[in-house]
Amino acid sequence: DGQRINDPATGSTYLSAIDPTTIERVEIVRGAASSLYGSDAMGGVINIITRSDGQDKPLSVFGNIGVGTHSLFKASVGVSGASNGWDYRLAGSYASSDGFNATREKLGTFTYNPDHDGYEQASLSGAVGYTWKPGNRLGVSFYNGYTNGDFDSGAYDTHTFGIMRQQSVAVTSNNQLTDWWESVLQVSVNRNLYDSRASYGDSVLGSIQRTYSWQNNFAINRDNKLSLVLERKDESIFGTTTYEQDKRHTNAVGLIYRGNFNRHHIQASLRNDNVSGYGSKTTGSLGYDFDITPEWSVGVAGNTGYRVPTFADLYTPLSFGYQGNPNLKPETSRSIELRTAWRTESTTVSASAWQTKYRDLINGYVCDEMYNCTAENVDRATIRGISLNAEHRFDNTRVYAGADFMNPKDDESGNRLVRRAKQVYRIGASHTFGQATVGADFTHTGSRYDDKNNTREKRLGSYGVLNLRASYAFTKNLEAQVYWNNVLDKKYETAYGYNSAGSNIFLNLAFRM
């Protein structure tokens, strides 16, 4: 919902603590985008929008209940509404599963365990706001996600599990101060926590991010808009391990321009981030699109990005020969994209060619001849690719297809980057007849490597996954859904030594009133 949830302690994101049933849609910005979002936006930005009923009436109740393979059970319920200037929503969900065996024997004695790895997951999200006149709203929103999931730590450590929490709260004030000036003031707090429980010892690592932002949107005229963004971000970490530094802050200022001149469209942005311990970092972007005809457009864009090292990269205390490196530099990236698209009411066809160069990438484990290990800025990489997509709707049928061709290369060794395929293909279709809808999707992913040296042992084979789905609306308020995932029961790995789910079925009943 527009709030940063990357963990500054490790750089990871606790996606497993976000229940998919709470998600309405996912927005993706591709390419380096630090001029809009600051640190971490090296190759793209993902914005997860949580679900609301979407109906503007005094009270709406909605929910789901479903069962599936591996003793999967999911349930959610929520309420939303709007009346007399007030709007609100509150939704909760719960899920549990016995899971499947997550690891393979080739991982070795200290990791592999043939048991099933189940989980429990719960979430609560909500928002309330008051609009006292058009364009002026004060709102509060929150999300609290929790997952307790088993993981493998060897055959003799039979009950190891990790607890993840993803919590956020934001207060936002939207104010249309004049016809040409909109102010958006937001204060948000995000808290991540990972609690690992095992017989060899428990550990806790968490982080808190407080962000204060003020965005001013100025309408110069109908076709030209300028935004000024002021932002302050405070980061801190906590846990069972003591770090030499556990706090840092960032002050940022950014400008965004959007202009339309008949068939010409321009977007430009410039941002400066002042990060404690690193000084100033300036990033920018420039995009231009031209409408050749009302249906056909072409464009070009260039962007820059950066990522400051995590607290773990910088300040991990000496343990088992490894120590963090406080002298690390930020990683940087530069992207360029050429694109074209054809759009009508029923058809969309698009193609883009792009290149991203990465510099000063952090290798988190570099060792000398005495096996003293640390993190260092030693890697450079270039990723070039072409993306093709097409979609067509006729009557009650929708068909789509797409393909991505990539050359993800380590500039030093010439090897392929870890876990990146050179080709991905996808095709799908759906058809509605009466109250029923059926659909199918197929995705093929090429081979990958799980190590920097691209060894044969760590090669991950290509795979194709077929998914089927169907739904039937008994009434406008009640719908049954069935999903059959991995119909052909394909066995494949997305990471070396780890299993993916085989063929599985999920039955769901959704209601709204």
Coordinates of C-alpha atoms in Angstrom, one line a residue:
D1 CA 0.0 0.0 0.0
G2 CA 2.8 2.4 -0.9
Q3 CA 4.8 1.7 2.3
R4 CA 8.4 0.3 2.2
I5 CA 8.7 -3.2 3.6
N6 CA 12.2 -4.2 2.7
D7 CA 14.1 -5.4 5.8
P8 CA 17.2 -3.1 6.3
A9 CA 18.8 -5.7 8.5
T10 CA 19.1 -8.4 5.8
G11 CA 17.7 -6.9 2.6
S12 CA 15.0 -9.6 2.4
T13 CA 11.2 -9.1 2.3
Y14 CA 8.9 -11.3 4.4
L15 CA 6.5 -12.1 1.6
S16 CA 5.4 -15.3 3.4
A17 CA 3.9 -13.1 6.1
I18 CA 1.5 -11.6 3.6
D19 CA -1.6 -13.7 2.9
P20 CA -2.5 -13.7 -0.8
T21 CA -6.2 -13.6 0.1
T22 CA -5.6 -10.1 1.4
I23 CA -4.2 -8.9 -1.9
E24 CA -6.3 -7.0 -4.4
R25 CA -3.7 -6.4 -7.1
V26 CA 0.1 -6.1 -7.6
E27 CA 1.6 -3.1 -9.4
I28 CA 5.1 -3.5 -10.9
V29 CA 7.5 -0.8 -12.0
R30 CA 10.3 -2.3 -14.1
G31 CA 13.8 -0.9 -14.3
A32 CA 16.0 1.1 -11.9
A33 CA 13.7 3.5 -10.0
S34 CA 15.7 5.1 -7.2
S35 CA 14.8 8.5 -8.5
L36 CA 11.2 7.8 -7.4
Y37 CA 11.8 5.4 -4.4
G38 CA 15.3 5.9 -3.2
S39 CA 17.6 3.0 -2.1
D40 CA 16.9 -0.6 -3.1
A41 CA 15.1 0.2 -6.3
M42 CA 17.9 -1.3 -8.4
G43 CA 15.9 -3.3 -10.9
G44 CA 12.2 -2.6 -10.2
V45 CA 9.6 -1.9 -7.5
I46 CA 6.6 -4.1 -6.5
N47 CA 3.6 -2.4 -4.8
I48 CA 1.2 -4.9 -3.1
I49 CA -2.3 -3.4 -2.8
T50 CA -4.4 -5.0 0.0
R51 CA -8.0 -5.9 -0.7
S52 CA -11.1 -4.0 0.0
D53 CA -14.7 -4.9 -1.1
G54 CA -14.7 -2.0 -3.5
Q55 CA -18.4 -1.2 -3.0
D56 CA -19.5 2.3 -1.9
K57 CA -22.3 1.5 0.4
P58 CA -22.9 1.7 4.2
L59 CA -21.9 -1.9 4.9
S60 CA -20.5 -4.7 2.8
V61 CA -19.4 -8.1 4.1
F62 CA -17.1 -10.4 2.1
G63 CA -15.1 -13.5 2.7
N64 CA -13.7 -16.9 1.5
I65 CA -13.4 -20.4 2.9
G66 CA -11.5 -23.1 1.1
V67 CA -9.7 -26.5 1.4
G68 CA -7.0 -28.2 -0.6
T69 CA -4.2 -30.7 -1.0
H70 CA -1.7 -31.1 2.0
S71 CA -4.6 -30.5 4.4
L72 CA -4.7 -26.9 3.3
F73 CA -7.4 -24.8 4.9
K74 CA -8.0 -21.1 4.3
A75 CA -10.6 -18.7 5.5
S76 CA -11.0 -14.9 5.5
V77 CA -13.7 -12.4 6.3
G78 CA -14.0 -8.7 6.1
V79 CA -16.3 -5.7 6.2
S80 CA -16.1 -2.3 4.3
G81 CA -18.3 0.6 3.7
A82 CA -18.7 4.3 3.2
S83 CA -21.2 6.8 4.5
N84 CA -21.5 10.5 5.4
G85 CA -17.8 11.1 4.5
W86 CA -16.5 8.1 6.4
D87 CA -14.9 5.1 4.7
Y88 CA -13.7 1.9 6.4
R89 CA -12.5 -1.6 5.9
L90 CA -11.4 -4.4 8.2
A91 CA -10.3 -7.9 7.1
G92 CA -8.8 -10.9 8.7
S93 CA -7.5 -14.3 7.4
Y94 CA -6.2 -17.6 8.6
A95 CA -4.5 -20.5 6.7
S96 CA -2.8 -23.7 7.7
S97 CA -1.3 -26.6 5.8
D98 CA 0.7 -29.8 6.6
G99 CA 3.0 -28.9 3.7
F100 CA 5.3 -31.2 1.8
N101 CA 8.9 -32.2 2.2
A102 CA 10.9 -29.0 1.3
T103 CA 14.4 -30.4 0.9
R104 CA 16.3 -33.1 -1.0
E105 CA 18.9 -35.5 0.2
K106 CA 21.7 -33.8 -1.8
L107 CA 21.7 -30.9 0.6
G108 CA 23.4 -33.2 3.2
T109 CA 23.0 -34.3 6.8
F110 CA 22.9 -30.8 8.3
T111 CA 20.0 -29.7 6.2
Y112 CA 17.9 -32.5 4.8
N113 CA 15.0 -33.9 6.7
P114 CA 12.3 -36.1 5.0
D115 CA 9.5 -34.7 7.1
H116 CA 6.7 -32.5 5.9
D117 CA 7.1 -28.8 6.5
G118 CA 3.8 -27.2 7.4
Y119 CA 2.8 -23.7 8.4
E120 CA 0.2 -21.5 9.9
Q121 CA -0.5 -18.0 8.6
A122 CA -2.8 -15.2 9.9
S123 CA -3.3 -11.6 9.0
L124 CA -5.4 -8.6 10.0
S125 CA -5.6 -5.4 8.0
G126 CA -7.8 -2.4 8.0
A127 CA -8.3 1.3 7.3
V128 CA -10.5 4.2 8.3
G129 CA -10.8 7.6 6.8
Y130 CA -12.8 10.8 6.8
T131 CA -13.4 13.1 3.8
W132 CA -14.8 16.4 4.9
K133 CA -14.9 17.9 1.4
P134 CA -13.8 16.6 -2.0
G135 CA -10.1 16.1 -2.3
N136 CA -9.5 16.3 1.5
R137 CA -9.2 13.1 3.4
L138 CA -7.5 12.0 6.6
G139 CA -6.9 8.2 6.9
V140 CA -5.2 5.5 9.0
S141 CA -4.3 2.1 7.6
F142 CA -2.6 -0.9 9.0
Y143 CA -1.4 -4.4 8.2
N144 CA -0.3 -7.2 10.6
G145 CA 0.8 -10.5 9.1
Y146 CA 2.1 -13.6 10.9
T147 CA 3.6 -16.9 9.7
N148 CA 4.8 -19.9 11.7
G149 CA 6.6 -22.2 9.3
D150 CA 8.7 -25.4 9.7
F151 CA 12.1 -25.6 8.1
D152 CA 14.6 -28.4 7.8
S153 CA 17.9 -28.4 9.8
G154 CA 19.0 -32.0 9.6
A155 CA 17.5 -35.4 10.4
Y156 CA 18.2 -35.1 14.1
D157 CA 16.7 -31.6 14.6
T158 CA 13.1 -32.6 14.1
H159 CA 11.2 -29.5 15.2
T160 CA 12.8 -26.4 13.8
F161 CA 10.5 -23.5 12.8
G162 CA 10.6 -19.8 12.1
I163 CA 8.2 -17.0 13.0
M164 CA 7.8 -14.1 10.6
R165 CA 5.9 -10.9 11.3
Q166 CA 5.2 -8.1 8.9
Q167 CA 3.5 -5.1 10.5
S168 CA 2.9 -1.6 9.2
V169 CA 0.7 1.4 10.1
A170 CA 0.3 4.7 8.2
V171 CA -1.4 8.0 8.7
T172 CA -2.1 9.9 5.5
S173 CA -3.6 13.4 4.9
N174 CA -4.6 14.3 1.4
N175 CA -5.5 17.9 0.9
Q176 CA -6.5 19.8 -2.2
L177 CA -5.2 23.1 -1.1
T178 CA -6.0 25.0 -4.3
D179 CA -7.2 24.1 -7.8
W180 CA -3.6 23.5 -8.7
W181 CA -1.9 22.3 -5.5
E182 CA -2.5 19.0 -3.8
S183 CA -0.6 18.1 -0.6
V184 CA -0.1 14.4 0.5
L185 CA 1.4 14.1 4.0
Q186 CA 2.2 10.6 5.3
V187 CA 3.8 9.1 8.5
S188 CA 4.3 5.4 8.4
V189 CA 6.0 2.8 10.6
N190 CA 7.0 -0.7 9.4
R191 CA 8.3 -3.5 11.6
N192 CA 9.8 -6.8 10.4
L193 CA 10.7 -9.7 12.7
Y194 CA 12.2 -13.1 12.1
D195 CA 12.4 -15.5 15.1
S196 CA 14.2 -18.8 14.4
R197 CA 13.7 -21.7 16.8
A198 CA 16.0 -24.7 16.7
S199 CA 17.7 -27.1 19.1
Y200 CA 21.1 -25.6 18.4
G201 CA 19.8 -22.2 19.6
D202 CA 17.2 -19.5 19.0
S203 CA 17.8 -16.2 17.3
V204 CA 15.8 -13.1 16.7
L205 CA 16.5 -10.3 14.1
G206 CA 14.1 -7.5 13.5
S207 CA 14.0 -3.9 12.1
I208 CA 11.9 -0.8 12.4
Q209 CA 11.5 1.8 9.6
R210 CA 9.8 5.1 10.3
T211 CA 9.1 7.2 7.2
Y212 CA 7.9 10.8 7.0
S213 CA 7.0 12.1 3.6
W214 CA 5.4 15.2 2.1
Q215 CA 4.5 15.1 -1.6
N216 CA 3.2 18.3 -3.2
N217 CA 1.5 17.9 -6.6
F218 CA 1.3 21.0 -8.8
A219 CA -0.9 21.1 -11.9
I220 CA 0.8 23.7 -14.1
N221 CA -2.0 23.2 -16.6
R222 CA -4.1 20.3 -17.9
D223 CA -1.1 18.6 -19.6
N224 CA 1.8 19.5 -17.3
K225 CA 2.2 18.3 -13.7
L226 CA 5.1 18.8 -11.3
S227 CA 5.6 17.0 -7.9
L228 CA 8.0 17.9 -5.1
V229 CA 8.7 15.2 -2.6
L230 CA 10.4 15.6 0.8
E231 CA 11.1 12.4 2.8
R232 CA 12.8 11.3 6.0
K233 CA 13.5 7.7 6.8
D234 CA 14.8 6.4 10.1
E235 CA 16.0 2.7 10.2
S236 CA 16.9 0.7 13.3
I237 CA 17.5 -3.0 14.0
F238 CA 17.3 -5.2 17.1
G239 CA 17.8 -8.9 18.0
T240 CA 19.9 -11.4 19.8
T241 CA 23.1 -10.3 18.0
T242 CA 24.6 -7.0 18.9
Y243 CA 25.8 -4.9 15.9
E244 CA 28.4 -2.1 16.1
Q245 CA 25.8 0.2 14.5
D246 CA 22.1 -0.3 14.7
K247 CA 20.6 3.0 13.4
R248 CA 20.8 5.1 10.3
H249 CA 18.7 7.8 8.6
T250 CA 18.1 9.2 5.1
N251 CA 16.9 12.7 4.1
A252 CA 15.6 12.9 0.6
V253 CA 14.2 15.5 -1.9
G254 CA 12.8 14.7 -5.3
L255 CA 11.2 16.3 -8.3
I256 CA 8.9 14.5 -10.8
Y257 CA 7.6 16.0 -14.0
R258 CA 4.9 14.7 -16.4
G259 CA 4.1 16.4 -19.6
N260 CA 1.8 15.8 -22.6
F261 CA 2.3 17.7 -25.8
N262 CA -0.2 16.4 -28.4
R263 CA 1.4 13.1 -29.4
H264 CA 4.5 13.6 -27.3
H265 CA 4.7 12.4 -23.7
I266 CA 7.6 13.0 -21.2
Q267 CA 8.2 11.9 -17.7
A268 CA 11.4 13.0 -15.8
S269 CA 12.4 12.6 -12.2
L270 CA 15.4 13.6 -10.1
R271 CA 16.1 12.7 -6.5
N272 CA 18.9 13.3 -3.9
D273 CA 19.2 11.0 -0.9
N274 CA 21.6 11.9 2.0
V275 CA 22.3 8.7 3.9
S276 CA 24.1 8.8 7.2
G277 CA 27.5 7.3 6.8
Y278 CA 27.4 7.6 3.0
G279 CA 26.7 11.2 2.1
S280 CA 24.7 12.2 -0.9
K281 CA 23.5 10.0 -3.7
T282 CA 21.7 11.5 -6.8
T283 CA 19.6 9.4 -9.2
G284 CA 17.5 10.3 -12.2
S285 CA 15.2 9.1 -14.9
L286 CA 13.9 10.3 -18.3
G287 CA 11.3 8.8 -20.4
Y288 CA 9.8 9.8 -23.8
D289 CA 6.8 8.3 -25.7
F290 CA 5.5 9.2 -29.1
D291 CA 2.0 8.3 -30.5
I292 CA 2.6 7.3 -34.1
T293 CA -1.1 6.7 -34.5
P294 CA -4.0 6.6 -31.9
E295 CA -3.2 2.9 -31.5
W296 CA 0.6 2.6 -32.0
S297 CA 3.2 4.2 -29.7
V298 CA 7.0 4.0 -29.3
G299 CA 9.2 5.1 -26.4
V300 CA 12.6 5.2 -24.8
A301 CA 13.6 5.5 -21.1
G302 CA 16.7 5.7 -19.0
N303 CA 17.0 5.3 -15.3
T304 CA 19.5 5.0 -12.5
G305 CA 19.3 3.1 -9.2
Y306 CA 21.3 2.3 -6.1
R307 CA 21.2 0.2 -2.9
V308 CA 23.0 0.9 0.4
P309 CA 24.4 -2.2 2.1
T310 CA 22.4 -3.9 4.8
F311 CA 23.3 -3.8 8.4
A312 CA 24.3 -7.5 8.2
D313 CA 26.7 -6.7 5.3
L314 CA 28.2 -3.8 7.2
Y315 CA 28.2 -4.7 10.9
T316 CA 27.9 -8.5 11.5
P317 CA 30.3 -9.2 14.5
L318 CA 33.1 -11.7 14.1
S319 CA 31.7 -15.2 14.2
F320 CA 33.1 -18.5 12.7
G321 CA 35.6 -16.5 10.7
Y322 CA 33.1 -14.1 9.1
Q323 CA 32.8 -10.4 9.9
G324 CA 30.9 -7.5 8.2
N325 CA 32.7 -4.8 6.3
P326 CA 31.8 -1.2 7.3
N327 CA 33.8 0.1 4.3
L328 CA 31.3 -1.2 1.7
K329 CA 30.1 1.2 -1.1
P330 CA 26.5 1.3 -2.3
E331 CA 25.6 -0.8 -5.3
T332 CA 24.5 1.1 -8.4
S333 CA 22.6 0.4 -11.6
R334 CA 21.8 2.0 -14.9
S335 CA 18.9 0.9 -17.1
I336 CA 17.8 1.8 -20.7
E337 CA 14.7 0.6 -22.5
L338 CA 13.2 0.8 -26.0
R339 CA 9.5 0.0 -26.3
T340 CA 6.6 -0.1 -28.6
A341 CA 2.9 -1.0 -28.2
W342 CA -0.2 -1.4 -30.2
R343 CA -3.5 -1.0 -28.3
T344 CA -7.2 -1.2 -29.4
E345 CA -10.3 -2.0 -27.4
S346 CA -9.8 -5.7 -27.9
T347 CA -6.1 -6.2 -28.6
T348 CA -2.8 -5.3 -27.0
V349 CA 0.6 -6.1 -28.4
S350 CA 3.9 -4.8 -26.9
A351 CA 7.6 -5.3 -27.2
S352 CA 10.5 -3.9 -25.2
A353 CA 14.3 -4.3 -25.4
W354 CA 16.3 -3.3 -22.3
Q355 CA 19.7 -3.4 -20.7
T356 CA 20.7 -2.9 -17.0
K357 CA 24.3 -2.6 -15.9
Y358 CA 25.1 -3.2 -12.2
R359 CA 28.3 -1.9 -10.5
D360 CA 29.9 -2.5 -7.1
L361 CA 27.6 -5.5 -6.4
I362 CA 28.2 -6.9 -3.0
N363 CA 29.5 -10.5 -2.7
G364 CA 28.5 -11.3 0.8
Y365 CA 31.2 -14.0 1.4
V366 CA 34.7 -13.3 0.1
C367 CA 37.6 -15.2 1.9
D368 CA 41.3 -14.7 1.9
E369 CA 44.0 -17.5 2.0
M370 CA 43.7 -17.6 5.8
Y371 CA 39.9 -18.2 5.5
N372 CA 39.0 -14.8 7.0
C373 CA 35.7 -13.9 5.3
T374 CA 33.8 -10.7 4.8
A375 CA 31.6 -8.9 2.3
E376 CA 33.2 -6.9 -0.6
N377 CA 32.2 -4.8 -3.6
V378 CA 33.6 -7.1 -6.2
D379 CA 30.9 -7.9 -8.7
R380 CA 29.7 -6.3 -11.9
A381 CA 26.9 -7.6 -14.1
T382 CA 24.9 -6.8 -17.3
I383 CA 21.5 -8.0 -18.1
R384 CA 20.1 -7.6 -21.6
G385 CA 16.7 -8.8 -22.7
I386 CA 13.7 -8.6 -24.9
S387 CA 10.1 -8.9 -23.6
L388 CA 7.1 -9.7 -25.9
N389 CA 3.5 -9.7 -24.9
A390 CA 0.1 -10.0 -26.6
E391 CA -3.5 -10.2 -25.5
H392 CA -6.8 -10.4 -27.4
R393 CA -10.4 -10.4 -26.3
F394 CA -13.2 -11.5 -28.5
D395 CA -16.8 -12.0 -27.2
N396 CA -16.4 -13.9 -23.9
T397 CA -12.9 -15.3 -24.5
R398 CA -9.5 -13.9 -23.5
V399 CA -6.2 -15.3 -24.8
Y400 CA -2.7 -14.1 -24.0
A401 CA 0.9 -15.0 -24.6
G402 CA 4.3 -13.7 -23.8
A403 CA 8.0 -14.5 -23.9
D404 CA 11.1 -13.1 -22.2
F405 CA 14.6 -13.6 -23.6
M406 CA 17.5 -12.6 -21.3
N407 CA 21.3 -12.7 -21.2
P408 CA 22.1 -12.2 -17.5
K409 CA 25.9 -12.1 -17.4
D410 CA 28.6 -11.7 -14.7
D411 CA 31.0 -9.2 -16.4
E412 CA 34.1 -10.6 -14.7
S413 CA 33.7 -14.3 -15.4
G414 CA 31.2 -14.2 -18.3
N415 CA 29.1 -16.8 -16.4
R416 CA 25.3 -16.6 -16.2
L417 CA 24.0 -14.9 -13.0
V418 CA 22.6 -17.1 -10.3
R419 CA 19.0 -18.6 -10.7
R420 CA 18.3 -16.6 -13.9
A421 CA 16.8 -18.3 -17.0
K422 CA 17.6 -17.2 -20.5
Q423 CA 14.0 -17.9 -21.7
V424 CA 10.6 -17.8 -20.1
Y425 CA 7.4 -18.5 -22.1
R426 CA 3.8 -18.1 -21.0
I427 CA 0.4 -18.7 -22.6
G428 CA -3.1 -18.7 -21.3
A429 CA -6.8 -18.4 -22.1
S430 CA -10.1 -18.0 -20.3
H431 CA -13.7 -18.3 -21.4
T432 CA -17.0 -17.2 -19.8
F433 CA -20.3 -18.9 -20.7
G434 CA -23.3 -18.0 -18.7
Q435 CA -22.4 -18.0 -15.0
A436 CA -19.2 -20.1 -15.4
T437 CA -15.7 -19.2 -16.3
V438 CA -12.9 -21.7 -17.1
G439 CA -9.2 -20.9 -17.8
A440 CA -5.7 -22.4 -18.3
D441 CA -2.2 -21.0 -17.9
F442 CA 1.1 -22.6 -19.0
T443 CA 4.6 -21.3 -18.1
H444 CA 7.9 -22.7 -19.3
T445 CA 11.1 -21.6 -17.6
G446 CA 14.6 -22.4 -19.0
S447 CA 17.5 -23.9 -17.2
R448 CA 19.4 -21.9 -14.5
Y449 CA 22.5 -22.3 -12.3
D450 CA 22.5 -22.0 -8.5
D451 CA 26.2 -21.1 -8.2
K452 CA 28.4 -18.3 -9.6
N453 CA 30.7 -20.8 -11.3
N454 CA 27.8 -22.4 -13.3
T455 CA 28.9 -25.9 -12.4
R456 CA 27.1 -28.9 -13.8
E457 CA 26.2 -30.1 -10.2
K458 CA 24.3 -26.9 -9.5
R459 CA 22.4 -26.7 -12.8
L460 CA 18.7 -26.4 -12.3
G461 CA 16.8 -28.0 -15.2
S462 CA 14.1 -26.3 -17.3
Y463 CA 10.5 -26.9 -16.4
G464 CA 6.9 -26.2 -17.6
V465 CA 3.9 -25.8 -15.3
L466 CA 0.2 -26.1 -16.4
N467 CA -2.5 -24.6 -14.2
L468 CA -6.3 -25.0 -14.6
R469 CA -9.0 -22.9 -13.0
A470 CA -12.8 -22.7 -13.0
S471 CA -15.5 -20.7 -11.3
Y472 CA -19.3 -20.7 -11.1
A473 CA -21.5 -17.8 -9.8
F474 CA -24.5 -19.2 -8.1
T475 CA -25.8 -15.7 -7.5
K476 CA -24.2 -12.2 -7.7
N477 CA -23.1 -12.7 -4.1
L478 CA -21.9 -16.3 -4.0
E479 CA -19.2 -18.0 -6.2
A480 CA -17.5 -21.3 -6.1
Q481 CA -13.9 -21.6 -7.4
V482 CA -11.5 -24.5 -8.1
Y483 CA -7.8 -24.3 -8.9
W484 CA -5.7 -27.3 -10.1
N485 CA -2.1 -26.2 -10.0
N486 CA 0.8 -28.1 -11.6
V487 CA -1.6 -30.4 -13.4
L488 CA 1.2 -32.6 -14.8
D489 CA 2.9 -33.0 -11.4
K490 CA 6.2 -31.5 -12.7
K491 CA 9.1 -32.0 -10.3
Y492 CA 11.4 -29.0 -10.4
E493 CA 13.7 -26.8 -8.4
T494 CA 13.8 -23.0 -8.1
A495 CA 16.7 -23.3 -5.7
Y496 CA 19.3 -26.1 -5.5
G497 CA 18.1 -29.0 -3.3
Y498 CA 14.7 -27.6 -2.5
N499 CA 11.4 -29.1 -3.7
S500 CA 8.5 -27.3 -5.2
A501 CA 4.9 -28.3 -4.7
G502 CA 3.6 -31.1 -6.9
S503 CA 0.1 -31.4 -8.4
N504 CA -2.4 -29.8 -5.9
I505 CA -6.0 -28.7 -5.9
F506 CA -7.8 -25.9 -4.0
L507 CA -11.5 -25.5 -3.7
N508 CA -12.9 -22.1 -2.5
L509 CA -16.3 -20.5 -1.8
A510 CA -16.3 -16.7 -2.0
F511 CA -19.2 -14.5 -0.8
R512 CA -20.0 -10.8 -0.7
M513 CA -23.2 -9.0 0.5

